[in-house]
Amino acid sequence: MKAVVYPKPDVITVRDDLPVPRPKPGEALVKIKSSTICGTDLKILGGKFPGVKYPHIPGHEWSGEIVELGQNVLRLKVGDRVGEEPHVGCGSCQRCLEGLYNLCLNYGKLESGHQHIGFTVNGGLAEYCACSAKALHKLPDSLSYDEGAFTESVGVALYALERAQIQPGDNVAILGPGAIGLIALQIAKRAKGASKVVLIGTREERLSLGKKLGADETLNALEEREGVVKKAREILHNGEVGFDVVAEFAGSEEAARDALLLARRGGRIVLSGSTSPGKNLTVDISTIVRGHLNVFGSLANPMGICSKGLWLLAQGLVDVKPLMGGNYKLDDFEEALEAYKNRIGGAYRVMIHP
Ligand SMILES: [Zn+2]
Ligand SMILES: [Zn+2]
């Protein structure tokens, strides 16, 4: 089969001499129909993601059709159209038993049954991928494979908002209008009944797409560098009070600090963007104590969140089509990666069709 292979960090090859993998017990073999890449793929390519062993087939956001099942897979059948989420817990450690398989204590230990697809095991930038059936969610009939490739992204956005206990009528600020932020905006506004949603970012074209997707107001943090918090609070017409929920997907120190400052007293903040170490939060601690703030971190998603996300897509409550850019083959992977990196044509996600 054909696949993108990183033989070592910073080297990309496309090979067509690889054997089609066979599904082990509990696994399914999927013929990949649509696969995409996100910022984490750049870290994997650069050798900056611990746990990745080279040579490596990347790809952790994809969809496809099941063509073969290993033993003991009861929930799925050959011919099922599925979307994939990358985290598969071992199923028996304390966190997995609590349902938090995204925090599995046996991360990277393949013998435990743990898989992080496209990270610690081969992924879906290939014609076929054999992976744990636990990672696969049946796609509603109305969804395309391209929409199915957003299974993980929708799950990540939905879980972050659920971490922040979003309620109908909440005023919500979202920082970072990338793919996840723009999905979160739609979930907040259309599915969770948010009152006012203010989207904050640094790229005008992304903010204007956010407006089309339902943001009540947008703010460019570069233009408002001095007063983005003040300005955002003014938008609520309650300058002193602030937002009930603030969700950060930007991954910068500034955005995380602003997130804390934007919340009302007793408000809920979820920080989700900075998944790698090296960034520091400088904020007066009394902001949290006197602000009586609830600060949550959110990493990926557990507990069947992705299938709920697919339902939101199927109901039309979340539209990911405006986030799709390009249409590439595996052979064009380097071109697709460049298009993603340099945001050619405003691409949020590039769609790769093996
Ligand atoms: Zn990703
Ligand atoms: Zn576990």
PDB file of C-alpha atoms in Angstrom, residues 57-326:
ATOM      1  CA  ILE A  57       3.148   6.756   9.418  1.00  0.00           C
ATOM      2  CA  PRO A  58       1.413   9.939  10.644  1.00  0.00           C
ATOM      3  CA  GLY A  59      -2.272  10.855  10.453  1.00  0.00           C
ATOM      4  CA  HIS A  60      -4.619  11.156  13.444  1.00  0.00           C
ATOM      5  CA  GLU A  61      -7.661  12.893  11.931  1.00  0.00           C
ATOM      6  CA  TRP A  62      -9.327  10.691   9.345  1.00  0.00           C
ATOM      7  CA  SER A  63     -12.306   8.702   8.133  1.00  0.00           C
ATOM      8  CA  GLY A  64     -12.804   5.626   5.990  1.00  0.00           C
ATOM      9  CA  GLU A  65     -14.604   2.361   5.366  1.00  0.00           C
ATOM     10  CA  ILE A  66     -14.071  -0.821   7.381  1.00  0.00           C
ATOM     11  CA  VAL A  67     -12.838  -3.583   5.078  1.00  0.00           C
ATOM     12  CA  GLU A  68     -11.817  -6.249   7.600  1.00  0.00           C
ATOM     13  CA  LEU A  69     -12.344  -6.965  11.284  1.00  0.00           C
ATOM     14  CA  GLY A  70     -10.046  -8.696  13.735  1.00  0.00           C
ATOM     15  CA  GLN A  71     -11.501 -11.136  16.267  1.00  0.00           C
ATOM     16  CA  ASN A  72     -13.833  -9.943  19.016  1.00  0.00           C
ATOM     17  CA  VAL A  73     -15.094  -6.758  17.381  1.00  0.00           C
ATOM     18  CA  LEU A  74     -18.844  -6.821  17.986  1.00  0.00           C
ATOM     19  CA  ARG A  75     -19.867  -3.182  17.617  1.00  0.00           C
ATOM     20  CA  LEU A  76     -18.853  -2.628  13.986  1.00  0.00           C
ATOM     21  CA  LYS A  77     -19.075  -4.496  10.697  1.00  0.00           C
ATOM     22  CA  VAL A  78     -17.345  -4.620   7.338  1.00  0.00           C
ATOM     23  CA  GLY A  79     -18.690  -1.825   5.138  1.00  0.00           C
ATOM     24  CA  ASP A  80     -19.297   0.599   8.015  1.00  0.00           C
ATOM     25  CA  ARG A  81     -18.310   4.200   7.313  1.00  0.00           C
ATOM     26  CA  VAL A  82     -16.342   5.469  10.285  1.00  0.00           C
ATOM     27  CA  GLY A  83     -14.571   8.505  11.670  1.00  0.00           C
ATOM     28  CA  GLU A  84     -11.571   8.089  13.940  1.00  0.00           C
ATOM     29  CA  GLU A  85     -10.510   9.611  17.257  1.00  0.00           C
ATOM     30  CA  PRO A  86      -6.838   9.124  18.092  1.00  0.00           C
ATOM     31  CA  HIS A  87      -6.895   8.215  21.812  1.00  0.00           C
ATOM     32  CA  VAL A  88      -7.436   4.583  22.779  1.00  0.00           C
ATOM     33  CA  GLY A  89      -6.989   3.888  26.491  1.00  0.00           C
ATOM     34  CA  CYS A  90      -5.655   0.655  27.938  1.00  0.00           C
ATOM     35  CA  GLY A  91      -9.078   0.199  29.523  1.00  0.00           C
ATOM     36  CA  SER A  92      -7.796  -1.015  32.876  1.00  0.00           C
ATOM     37  CA  CYS A  93      -5.763   1.753  34.561  1.00  0.00           C
ATOM     38  CA  GLN A  94      -7.374   4.060  37.119  1.00  0.00           C
ATOM     39  CA  ARG A  95      -7.996   6.930  34.665  1.00  0.00           C
ATOM     40  CA  CYS A  96      -9.415   4.623  32.006  1.00  0.00           C
ATOM     41  CA  LEU A  97     -11.735   3.073  34.609  1.00  0.00           C
ATOM     42  CA  GLU A  98     -12.950   6.596  35.393  1.00  0.00           C
ATOM     43  CA  GLY A  99     -13.717   7.036  31.696  1.00  0.00           C
ATOM     44  CA  LEU A 100     -10.814   9.422  31.158  1.00  0.00           C
ATOM     45  CA  TYR A 101      -8.984   7.308  28.601  1.00  0.00           C
ATOM     46  CA  ASN A 102      -7.402  10.446  27.131  1.00  0.00           C
ATOM     47  CA  LEU A 103      -5.358  10.521  30.361  1.00  0.00           C
ATOM     48  CA  CYS A 104      -4.447   6.793  30.289  1.00  0.00           C
ATOM     49  CA  LEU A 105      -1.652   5.976  32.736  1.00  0.00           C
ATOM     50  CA  ASN A 106      -0.222   3.445  30.286  1.00  0.00           C
ATOM     51  CA  TYR A 107       0.414   5.975  27.526  1.00  0.00           C
ATOM     52  CA  GLY A 108       2.685   4.520  24.876  1.00  0.00           C
ATOM     53  CA  LYS A 109       2.745   1.012  26.380  1.00  0.00           C
ATOM     54  CA  LEU A 110       1.426  -0.939  23.413  1.00  0.00           C
ATOM     55  CA  GLU A 111       1.336  -4.190  25.397  1.00  0.00           C
ATOM     56  CA  SER A 112      -1.299  -2.616  27.683  1.00  0.00           C
ATOM     57  CA  GLY A 113      -3.618  -2.017  24.706  1.00  0.00           C
ATOM     58  CA  HIS A 114      -3.048   1.736  24.727  1.00  0.00           C
ATOM     59  CA  GLN A 115      -2.825   3.352  21.286  1.00  0.00           C
ATOM     60  CA  HIS A 116      -2.450   6.967  20.246  1.00  0.00           C
ATOM     61  CA  ILE A 117      -3.206   6.632  16.570  1.00  0.00           C
ATOM     62  CA  GLY A 118      -0.853   8.602  14.335  1.00  0.00           C
ATOM     63  CA  PHE A 119       1.436   9.093  17.371  1.00  0.00           C
ATOM     64  CA  THR A 120       2.533   5.914  19.150  1.00  0.00           C
ATOM     65  CA  VAL A 121       1.086   3.670  16.418  1.00  0.00           C
ATOM     66  CA  ASN A 122       0.800   4.180  12.677  1.00  0.00           C
ATOM     67  CA  GLY A 123      -1.897   6.541  11.475  1.00  0.00           C
ATOM     68  CA  GLY A 124      -4.152   7.294   8.560  1.00  0.00           C
ATOM     69  CA  LEU A 125      -2.004   9.151   6.036  1.00  0.00           C
ATOM     70  CA  ALA A 126      -2.002   5.872   4.181  1.00  0.00           C
ATOM     71  CA  GLU A 127      -4.293   3.796   2.020  1.00  0.00           C
ATOM     72  CA  TYR A 128      -5.132   1.553   4.984  1.00  0.00           C
ATOM     73  CA  CYS A 129      -4.866   1.713   8.754  1.00  0.00           C
ATOM     74  CA  ALA A 130      -5.397  -1.123  11.234  1.00  0.00           C
ATOM     75  CA  CYS A 131      -6.284   0.246  14.659  1.00  0.00           C
ATOM     76  CA  SER A 132      -8.321  -0.504  17.745  1.00  0.00           C
ATOM     77  CA  ALA A 133     -12.029  -0.601  16.930  1.00  0.00           C
ATOM     78  CA  LYS A 134     -12.572   1.511  20.078  1.00  0.00           C
ATOM     79  CA  ALA A 135     -11.238   4.492  18.125  1.00  0.00           C
ATOM     80  CA  LEU A 136     -13.873   4.236  15.396  1.00  0.00           C
ATOM     81  CA  HIS A 137     -17.257   5.945  15.338  1.00  0.00           C
ATOM     82  CA  LYS A 138     -19.943   5.139  12.777  1.00  0.00           C
ATOM     83  CA  LEU A 139     -20.623   8.143  10.572  1.00  0.00           C
ATOM     84  CA  PRO A 140     -24.238   9.267  10.264  1.00  0.00           C
ATOM     85  CA  ASP A 141     -25.426   8.593   6.684  1.00  0.00           C
ATOM     86  CA  SER A 142     -25.758  12.282   5.851  1.00  0.00           C
ATOM     87  CA  LEU A 143     -22.085  13.027   6.528  1.00  0.00           C
ATOM     88  CA  SER A 144     -19.375  12.877   3.870  1.00  0.00           C
ATOM     89  CA  TYR A 145     -16.005  11.269   4.513  1.00  0.00           C
ATOM     90  CA  ASP A 146     -14.460  14.747   4.502  1.00  0.00           C
ATOM     91  CA  GLU A 147     -16.805  15.788   7.299  1.00  0.00           C
ATOM     92  CA  GLY A 148     -15.995  12.503   9.042  1.00  0.00           C
ATOM     93  CA  ALA A 149     -12.308  13.464   9.090  1.00  0.00           C
ATOM     94  CA  PHE A 150     -13.313  16.150  11.627  1.00  0.00           C
ATOM     95  CA  THR A 151     -14.480  13.528  14.167  1.00  0.00           C
ATOM     96  CA  GLU A 152     -11.621  14.361  16.507  1.00  0.00           C
ATOM     97  CA  SER A 153     -11.707  18.135  16.021  1.00  0.00           C
ATOM     98  CA  VAL A 154     -15.402  18.329  16.877  1.00  0.00           C
ATOM     99  CA  GLY A 155     -14.817  16.097  19.907  1.00  0.00           C
ATOM    100  CA  VAL A 156     -11.979  18.304  21.175  1.00  0.00           C
ATOM    101  CA  ALA A 157     -14.065  21.468  20.842  1.00  0.00           C
ATOM    102  CA  LEU A 158     -17.170  19.927  22.422  1.00  0.00           C
ATOM    103  CA  TYR A 159     -15.252  18.489  25.362  1.00  0.00           C
ATOM    104  CA  ALA A 160     -13.516  21.796  26.133  1.00  0.00           C
ATOM    105  CA  LEU A 161     -16.895  23.530  26.379  1.00  0.00           C
ATOM    106  CA  GLU A 162     -18.314  20.724  28.498  1.00  0.00           C
ATOM    107  CA  ARG A 163     -15.302  21.048  30.820  1.00  0.00           C
ATOM    108  CA  ALA A 164     -16.314  24.694  31.269  1.00  0.00           C
ATOM    109  CA  GLN A 165     -19.885  23.586  32.119  1.00  0.00           C
ATOM    110  CA  ILE A 166     -21.409  25.839  29.501  1.00  0.00           C
ATOM    111  CA  GLN A 167     -25.086  26.642  30.132  1.00  0.00           C
ATOM    112  CA  PRO A 168     -27.844  28.134  27.985  1.00  0.00           C
ATOM    113  CA  GLY A 169     -27.763  31.915  28.247  1.00  0.00           C
ATOM    114  CA  ASP A 170     -24.055  32.097  29.076  1.00  0.00           C
ATOM    115  CA  ASN A 171     -21.974  34.882  27.593  1.00  0.00           C
ATOM    116  CA  VAL A 172     -18.974  33.218  26.001  1.00  0.00           C
ATOM    117  CA  ALA A 173     -15.576  34.452  24.786  1.00  0.00           C
ATOM    118  CA  ILE A 174     -13.566  32.236  22.467  1.00  0.00           C
ATOM    119  CA  LEU A 175      -9.884  32.931  21.897  1.00  0.00           C
ATOM    120  CA  GLY A 176      -8.239  31.464  18.804  1.00  0.00           C
ATOM    121  CA  PRO A 177     -10.287  31.233  15.601  1.00  0.00           C
ATOM    122  CA  GLY A 178      -8.514  28.172  14.167  1.00  0.00           C
ATOM    123  CA  ALA A 179     -10.445  25.055  13.203  1.00  0.00           C
ATOM    124  CA  ILE A 180     -11.163  24.011  16.809  1.00  0.00           C
ATOM    125  CA  GLY A 181     -12.111  27.538  17.902  1.00  0.00           C
ATOM    126  CA  LEU A 182     -14.495  27.989  14.980  1.00  0.00           C
ATOM    127  CA  ILE A 183     -16.124  24.636  15.734  1.00  0.00           C
ATOM    128  CA  ALA A 184     -16.416  25.583  19.425  1.00  0.00           C
ATOM    129  CA  LEU A 185     -18.025  28.865  18.459  1.00  0.00           C
ATOM    130  CA  GLN A 186     -20.745  27.021  16.539  1.00  0.00           C
ATOM    131  CA  ILE A 187     -21.325  24.513  19.335  1.00  0.00           C
ATOM    132  CA  ALA A 188     -21.601  27.317  21.914  1.00  0.00           C
ATOM    133  CA  LYS A 189     -23.973  29.377  19.830  1.00  0.00           C
ATOM    134  CA  ARG A 190     -26.135  26.789  18.116  1.00  0.00           C
ATOM    135  CA  ALA A 191     -26.052  23.696  20.310  1.00  0.00           C
ATOM    136  CA  LYS A 192     -25.457  25.002  23.823  1.00  0.00           C
ATOM    137  CA  GLY A 193     -27.658  28.093  23.648  1.00  0.00           C
ATOM    138  CA  ALA A 194     -25.011  30.677  24.476  1.00  0.00           C
ATOM    139  CA  SER A 195     -26.267  34.235  24.676  1.00  0.00           C
ATOM    140  CA  LYS A 196     -23.478  36.391  23.276  1.00  0.00           C
ATOM    141  CA  VAL A 197     -20.358  34.827  21.736  1.00  0.00           C
ATOM    142  CA  VAL A 198     -17.337  37.061  21.194  1.00  0.00           C
ATOM    143  CA  LEU A 199     -14.517  35.639  19.076  1.00  0.00           C
ATOM    144  CA  ILE A 200     -11.000  36.978  19.629  1.00  0.00           C
ATOM    145  CA  GLY A 201      -8.072  36.341  17.292  1.00  0.00           C
ATOM    146  CA  THR A 202      -5.268  37.928  15.337  1.00  0.00           C
ATOM    147  CA  ARG A 203      -6.145  37.158  11.695  1.00  0.00           C
ATOM    148  CA  GLU A 204      -8.856  39.231  10.123  1.00  0.00           C
ATOM    149  CA  GLU A 205      -9.925  36.617   7.543  1.00  0.00           C
ATOM    150  CA  ARG A 206     -10.453  34.046  10.278  1.00  0.00           C
ATOM    151  CA  LEU A 207     -12.426  36.481  12.390  1.00  0.00           C
ATOM    152  CA  SER A 208     -14.660  37.310   9.454  1.00  0.00           C
ATOM    153  CA  LEU A 209     -15.349  33.614   8.859  1.00  0.00           C
ATOM    154  CA  GLY A 210     -16.194  33.424  12.569  1.00  0.00           C
ATOM    155  CA  LYS A 211     -18.740  36.161  12.069  1.00  0.00           C
ATOM    156  CA  LYS A 212     -20.345  34.167   9.254  1.00  0.00           C
ATOM    157  CA  LEU A 213     -20.405  31.079  11.463  1.00  0.00           C
ATOM    158  CA  GLY A 214     -22.305  32.855  14.212  1.00  0.00           C
ATOM    159  CA  ALA A 215     -20.015  35.051  16.326  1.00  0.00           C
ATOM    160  CA  ASP A 216     -21.948  38.046  17.625  1.00  0.00           C
ATOM    161  CA  GLU A 217     -18.802  40.159  17.713  1.00  0.00           C
ATOM    162  CA  THR A 218     -15.161  39.703  16.796  1.00  0.00           C
ATOM    163  CA  LEU A 219     -12.072  41.418  18.148  1.00  0.00           C
ATOM    164  CA  ASN A 220      -8.621  41.564  16.612  1.00  0.00           C
ATOM    165  CA  ALA A 221      -6.169  41.185  19.510  1.00  0.00           C
ATOM    166  CA  LEU A 222      -3.350  42.705  17.459  1.00  0.00           C
ATOM    167  CA  GLU A 223      -5.255  45.911  16.779  1.00  0.00           C
ATOM    168  CA  GLU A 224      -6.538  46.071  20.346  1.00  0.00           C
ATOM    169  CA  ARG A 225      -3.314  44.920  21.963  1.00  0.00           C
ATOM    170  CA  GLU A 226      -3.641  47.314  24.872  1.00  0.00           C
ATOM    171  CA  GLY A 227      -7.274  46.862  25.545  1.00  0.00           C
ATOM    172  CA  VAL A 228      -8.608  43.601  24.164  1.00  0.00           C
ATOM    173  CA  VAL A 229      -9.987  42.582  27.551  1.00  0.00           C
ATOM    174  CA  LYS A 230     -11.569  45.976  28.194  1.00  0.00           C
ATOM    175  CA  LYS A 231     -13.030  46.070  24.704  1.00  0.00           C
ATOM    176  CA  ALA A 232     -14.434  42.552  24.940  1.00  0.00           C
ATOM    177  CA  ARG A 233     -16.055  43.324  28.299  1.00  0.00           C
ATOM    178  CA  GLU A 234     -17.557  46.506  26.864  1.00  0.00           C
ATOM    179  CA  ILE A 235     -19.196  44.471  24.129  1.00  0.00           C
ATOM    180  CA  LEU A 236     -21.246  42.772  26.831  1.00  0.00           C
ATOM    181  CA  HIS A 237     -22.503  46.205  27.961  1.00  0.00           C
ATOM    182  CA  ASN A 238     -21.482  45.150  31.431  1.00  0.00           C
ATOM    183  CA  GLY A 239     -17.864  46.315  31.379  1.00  0.00           C
ATOM    184  CA  GLU A 240     -17.203  45.387  34.991  1.00  0.00           C
ATOM    185  CA  VAL A 241     -18.638  41.930  34.911  1.00  0.00           C
ATOM    186  CA  GLY A 242     -17.096  39.783  32.193  1.00  0.00           C
ATOM    187  CA  PHE A 243     -17.883  36.462  30.556  1.00  0.00           C
ATOM    188  CA  ASP A 244     -19.518  33.424  32.130  1.00  0.00           C
ATOM    189  CA  VAL A 245     -17.359  31.097  30.018  1.00  0.00           C
ATOM    190  CA  VAL A 246     -14.021  31.757  28.343  1.00  0.00           C
ATOM    191  CA  ALA A 247     -12.569  29.072  26.060  1.00  0.00           C
ATOM    192  CA  GLU A 248      -8.979  29.395  24.882  1.00  0.00           C
ATOM    193  CA  PHE A 249      -7.741  27.538  21.801  1.00  0.00           C
ATOM    194  CA  ALA A 250      -5.019  29.971  20.687  1.00  0.00           C
ATOM    195  CA  GLY A 251      -2.042  28.311  22.361  1.00  0.00           C
ATOM    196  CA  SER A 252      -0.250  31.552  23.269  1.00  0.00           C
ATOM    197  CA  GLU A 253       0.740  32.975  26.644  1.00  0.00           C
ATOM    198  CA  GLU A 254      -1.122  36.216  25.891  1.00  0.00           C
ATOM    199  CA  ALA A 255      -4.351  34.416  25.061  1.00  0.00           C
ATOM    200  CA  ALA A 256      -4.218  32.300  28.223  1.00  0.00           C
ATOM    201  CA  ARG A 257      -3.675  35.411  30.358  1.00  0.00           C
ATOM    202  CA  ASP A 258      -6.444  37.307  28.574  1.00  0.00           C
ATOM    203  CA  ALA A 259      -8.731  34.305  29.104  1.00  0.00           C
ATOM    204  CA  LEU A 260      -8.389  34.662  32.887  1.00  0.00           C
ATOM    205  CA  LEU A 261      -8.942  38.411  32.727  1.00  0.00           C
ATOM    206  CA  LEU A 262     -12.044  38.104  30.545  1.00  0.00           C
ATOM    207  CA  ALA A 263     -14.037  35.952  32.963  1.00  0.00           C
ATOM    208  CA  ARG A 264     -16.588  37.342  35.360  1.00  0.00           C
ATOM    209  CA  ARG A 265     -16.164  36.653  39.072  1.00  0.00           C
ATOM    210  CA  GLY A 266     -17.015  33.010  39.587  1.00  0.00           C
ATOM    211  CA  GLY A 267     -16.709  32.420  35.849  1.00  0.00           C
ATOM    212  CA  ARG A 268     -15.353  29.322  34.110  1.00  0.00           C
ATOM    213  CA  ILE A 269     -12.232  29.313  31.958  1.00  0.00           C
ATOM    214  CA  VAL A 270     -11.002  26.400  29.902  1.00  0.00           C
ATOM    215  CA  LEU A 271      -7.430  26.467  28.598  1.00  0.00           C
ATOM    216  CA  SER A 272      -6.930  24.107  25.696  1.00  0.00           C
ATOM    217  CA  GLY A 273      -4.430  25.521  23.209  1.00  0.00           C
ATOM    218  CA  SER A 274      -1.023  25.047  24.854  1.00  0.00           C
ATOM    219  CA  THR A 275      -0.626  21.274  24.738  1.00  0.00           C
ATOM    220  CA  SER A 276       3.207  21.351  24.694  1.00  0.00           C
ATOM    221  CA  PRO A 277       5.419  22.549  27.557  1.00  0.00           C
ATOM    222  CA  GLY A 278       7.395  25.770  27.435  1.00  0.00           C
ATOM    223  CA  LYS A 279       4.789  28.502  27.850  1.00  0.00           C
ATOM    224  CA  ASN A 280       4.263  30.354  31.107  1.00  0.00           C
ATOM    225  CA  LEU A 281       1.211  32.046  32.480  1.00  0.00           C
ATOM    226  CA  THR A 282       1.950  35.365  34.126  1.00  0.00           C
ATOM    227  CA  VAL A 283      -1.097  36.579  35.935  1.00  0.00           C
ATOM    228  CA  ASP A 284      -1.689  38.105  39.334  1.00  0.00           C
ATOM    229  CA  ILE A 285      -2.824  35.110  41.414  1.00  0.00           C
ATOM    230  CA  SER A 286      -5.442  37.236  43.154  1.00  0.00           C
ATOM    231  CA  THR A 287      -7.166  37.436  39.764  1.00  0.00           C
ATOM    232  CA  ILE A 288      -8.026  33.788  40.292  1.00  0.00           C
ATOM    233  CA  VAL A 289      -8.555  33.893  44.058  1.00  0.00           C
ATOM    234  CA  ARG A 290     -10.539  37.120  44.330  1.00  0.00           C
ATOM    235  CA  GLY A 291     -12.169  36.387  40.992  1.00  0.00           C
ATOM    236  CA  HIS A 292     -13.349  33.089  42.442  1.00  0.00           C
ATOM    237  CA  LEU A 293     -12.472  31.591  39.067  1.00  0.00           C
ATOM    238  CA  ASN A 294     -12.881  28.024  37.929  1.00  0.00           C
ATOM    239  CA  VAL A 295      -9.934  27.252  35.681  1.00  0.00           C
ATOM    240  CA  PHE A 296      -9.953  24.028  33.695  1.00  0.00           C
ATOM    241  CA  GLY A 297      -7.419  22.400  31.424  1.00  0.00           C
ATOM    242  CA  SER A 298      -8.752  20.302  28.582  1.00  0.00           C
ATOM    243  CA  LEU A 299      -6.785  17.698  26.662  1.00  0.00           C
ATOM    244  CA  ALA A 300      -8.370  15.905  23.707  1.00  0.00           C
ATOM    245  CA  ASN A 301     -11.570  14.143  24.782  1.00  0.00           C
ATOM    246  CA  PRO A 302     -12.832  10.986  26.473  1.00  0.00           C
ATOM    247  CA  MET A 303     -16.154   9.217  27.080  1.00  0.00           C
ATOM    248  CA  GLY A 304     -17.821   8.989  23.700  1.00  0.00           C
ATOM    249  CA  ILE A 305     -17.679  12.730  23.112  1.00  0.00           C
ATOM    250  CA  CYS A 306     -16.768  12.267  19.426  1.00  0.00           C
ATOM    251  CA  SER A 307     -19.984  10.427  18.601  1.00  0.00           C
ATOM    252  CA  LYS A 308     -21.961  13.317  20.104  1.00  0.00           C
ATOM    253  CA  GLY A 309     -19.846  15.642  17.962  1.00  0.00           C
ATOM    254  CA  LEU A 310     -20.778  13.656  14.852  1.00  0.00           C
ATOM    255  CA  TRP A 311     -24.424  14.037  15.808  1.00  0.00           C
ATOM    256  CA  LEU A 312     -23.940  17.827  15.968  1.00  0.00           C
ATOM    257  CA  LEU A 313     -22.444  17.710  12.468  1.00  0.00           C
ATOM    258  CA  ALA A 314     -25.287  15.565  11.149  1.00  0.00           C
ATOM    259  CA  GLN A 315     -27.873  17.955  12.637  1.00  0.00           C
ATOM    260  CA  GLY A 316     -26.243  20.866  10.825  1.00  0.00           C
ATOM    261  CA  LEU A 317     -25.483  22.554  14.157  1.00  0.00           C
ATOM    262  CA  VAL A 318     -21.795  22.559  13.242  1.00  0.00           C
ATOM    263  CA  ASP A 319     -20.601  23.176   9.689  1.00  0.00           C
ATOM    264  CA  VAL A 320     -17.002  22.172   8.965  1.00  0.00           C
ATOM    265  CA  LYS A 321     -17.153  22.621   5.187  1.00  0.00           C
ATOM    266  CA  PRO A 322     -15.813  26.206   5.350  1.00  0.00           C
ATOM    267  CA  LEU A 323     -12.748  24.812   7.165  1.00  0.00           C
ATOM    268  CA  MET A 324     -11.776  22.453   4.337  1.00  0.00           C
ATOM    269  CA  GLY A 325      -9.008  23.584   2.035  1.00  0.00           C
ATOM    270  CA  GLY A 326      -7.412  21.847  -0.927  1.00  0.00           C
TER     271      GLY A 326
END
